[in-house]
Amino acid sequence: MPKYIANIIFTFVISLLFLLPTSYMVVRSFAPTLIGYKKPIKPPVLNFKHIYNGQGVKGKIKGVYLDATYNIKVLYEWYIRKIGFKKELLKMYQFIKEDILNTNPFPNKVFKGRDGWLFLGDDFEDALSISLGIKRFNKKQIKNITRTITSHYNWCNQRGIKYYFMLVPGKHDIYSEYLPFDKPDQPTTYDMLSEALALTQIPFVDSREALISGKSKQLYYKEDTHWNGHGAWIAYLQLMDSIGQDFPFISGLSHREVFFDSVFNGSGDLAKFLNRRSPFPKISAYPVVSNAKIMKKQLKVPAGYNTSSPNNYEYRFRNRKGELKVLVFRDSYFTALQTLIPETFGSNVLIWDPKMDTNIIIKEQPDIVIQEVAERMIKKFYLINRALN
């Protein structure tokens, strides 16, 4: 064998012998295991068959290239599926995955945090990267989405309708201490949008600080992406504070008029991703005395409506003891408020779609429009909503 070929092979083998143990010792110290797979993740099996079977000098060189390419690929696939990282490795890890390998750094549906907490990964709307600020809007996008929300406010205001924009923080944000790594100190889209909206006249309902202040009582589910009844109650109070500035006679429910009920039904969207039932109870907020009655649906479900249950598109409630009519464009986070809002207003129409539909507003003639969007849905909100004239 020519000497330079032997040197290539020797260098390659020595590099592997050095890098593999070193990598193992480094990643062993950082143990947040990503788990979006049903079976335990086995260590990668490295392949050297092309080197072994290569014929002649060209064959050996080609074998080194093919085996090195393959082994690097499987090592990194195993790394993201099995190994976690801390703050000091996060940017390096992101750079390798995105800029060098051109792959998603957080591909899993769900990953395991500390103390049994599960978190949504990037499989759904890049939820993890967005919550960490790794993926965020640029200044132009923030300006555009702020302009869109402002146009919604102006459109309603011109027609005598009060408009409120409600932004819901994700579990990654409120309970970041249970993430398997330290959250980077960098702005997120949520931060940037909140700052932009604070400079406008838009009634902006931001419950993040209130949720953080009250987080000693568990406000989000361990094995679900959503807040529980306690978290929804805090958000409800924040919403009613904002609405009360325009409608002082709408007081909303008091603490004495609400109770919390726990049911063990195995629910939990993150648990379902792992093909199992959650052992934790579902906690819901209910009025002590309910005056709201569910009414017959009146709207046609739009063609191509993308949800697992089209029946959820519209909910109507009537409360003879309430006043005003409220129309809500919402996502799944508003479900936990669905037991509270109808007890507050006389007529309630809840549309499971964060897109503001002016045709529905014209048809329903509400006094109040609430547009709610979860942190992880900001990108979708940006894409489906448009500025109004």
mmCIF file of N, CA and C in Angstrom, residues 45 60 79 86 93 99 167 203 246 258-259 261 331 344 347 368 378:
data_model
loop_
_atom_site.group_PDB
_atom_site.id
_atom_site.type_symbol
_atom_site.label_atom_id
_atom_site.label_comp_id
_atom_site.label_asym_id
_atom_site.label_seq_id
_atom_site.Cartn_x
_atom_site.Cartn_y
_atom_site.Cartn_z
ATOM 1 N N VAL A 45 -24.247 2.645 14.868
ATOM 2 C CA VAL A 45 -23.321 1.633 14.349
ATOM 3 C C VAL A 45 -22.528 2.273 13.214
ATOM 4 N N LYS A 60 -9.789 2.997 -2.149
ATOM 5 C CA LYS A 60 -9.597 3.291 -0.737
ATOM 6 C C LYS A 60 -9.950 4.743 -0.414
ATOM 7 N N TYR A 79 -26.941 12.097 17.936
ATOM 8 C CA TYR A 79 -26.728 13.188 18.898
ATOM 9 C C TYR A 79 -28.016 13.956 19.167
ATOM 10 N N LYS A 86 -26.321 22.249 27.142
ATOM 11 C CA LYS A 86 -26.561 23.370 28.030
ATOM 12 C C LYS A 86 -26.307 24.663 27.272
ATOM 13 N N TYR A 93 -24.031 24.085 18.849
ATOM 14 C CA TYR A 93 -24.876 22.999 18.340
ATOM 15 C C TYR A 93 -25.769 23.496 17.203
ATOM 16 N N ASP A 99 -26.106 25.551 9.928
ATOM 17 C CA ASP A 99 -25.205 26.143 8.946
ATOM 18 C C ASP A 99 -24.305 25.132 8.247
ATOM 19 N N LEU A 167 -52.217 37.839 23.526
ATOM 20 C CA LEU A 167 -51.072 36.996 23.188
ATOM 21 C C LEU A 167 -50.792 36.045 24.355
ATOM 22 N N PRO A 203 -55.483 47.820 22.683
ATOM 23 C CA PRO A 203 -55.616 47.127 23.972
ATOM 24 C C PRO A 203 -54.965 45.749 23.872
ATOM 25 N N ASP A 246 -62.852 49.822 29.236
ATOM 26 C CA ASP A 246 -63.806 50.370 28.266
ATOM 27 C C ASP A 246 -65.252 50.160 28.701
ATOM 28 N N VAL A 258 -65.992 31.054 41.245
ATOM 29 C CA VAL A 258 -65.293 30.065 40.418
ATOM 30 C C VAL A 258 -64.751 28.943 41.300
ATOM 31 N N PHE A 259 -64.809 27.722 40.789
ATOM 32 C CA PHE A 259 -64.156 26.598 41.456
ATOM 33 C C PHE A 259 -63.356 25.812 40.420
ATOM 34 N N ASP A 261 -61.935 22.053 39.150
ATOM 35 C CA ASP A 261 -62.242 20.627 39.204
ATOM 36 C C ASP A 261 -61.131 19.832 38.519
ATOM 37 N N ASP A 331 -57.433 30.203 19.205
ATOM 38 C CA ASP A 331 -56.834 28.901 18.940
ATOM 39 C C ASP A 331 -57.106 28.000 20.136
ATOM 40 N N THR A 344 -69.798 35.714 31.412
ATOM 41 C CA THR A 344 -69.484 37.129 31.585
ATOM 42 C C THR A 344 -70.298 38.025 30.657
ATOM 43 N N SER A 347 -74.080 37.514 24.912
ATOM 44 C CA SER A 347 -74.016 36.677 23.714
ATOM 45 C C SER A 347 -72.554 36.423 23.379
ATOM 46 N N ILE A 368 -67.780 43.575 21.067
ATOM 47 C CA ILE A 368 -66.372 43.324 21.379
ATOM 48 C C ILE A 368 -65.823 42.242 20.452
ATOM 49 N N ILE A 378 -47.746 32.418 16.323
ATOM 50 C CA ILE A 378 -47.539 33.766 15.792
ATOM 51 C C ILE A 378 -47.195 33.723 14.306
#
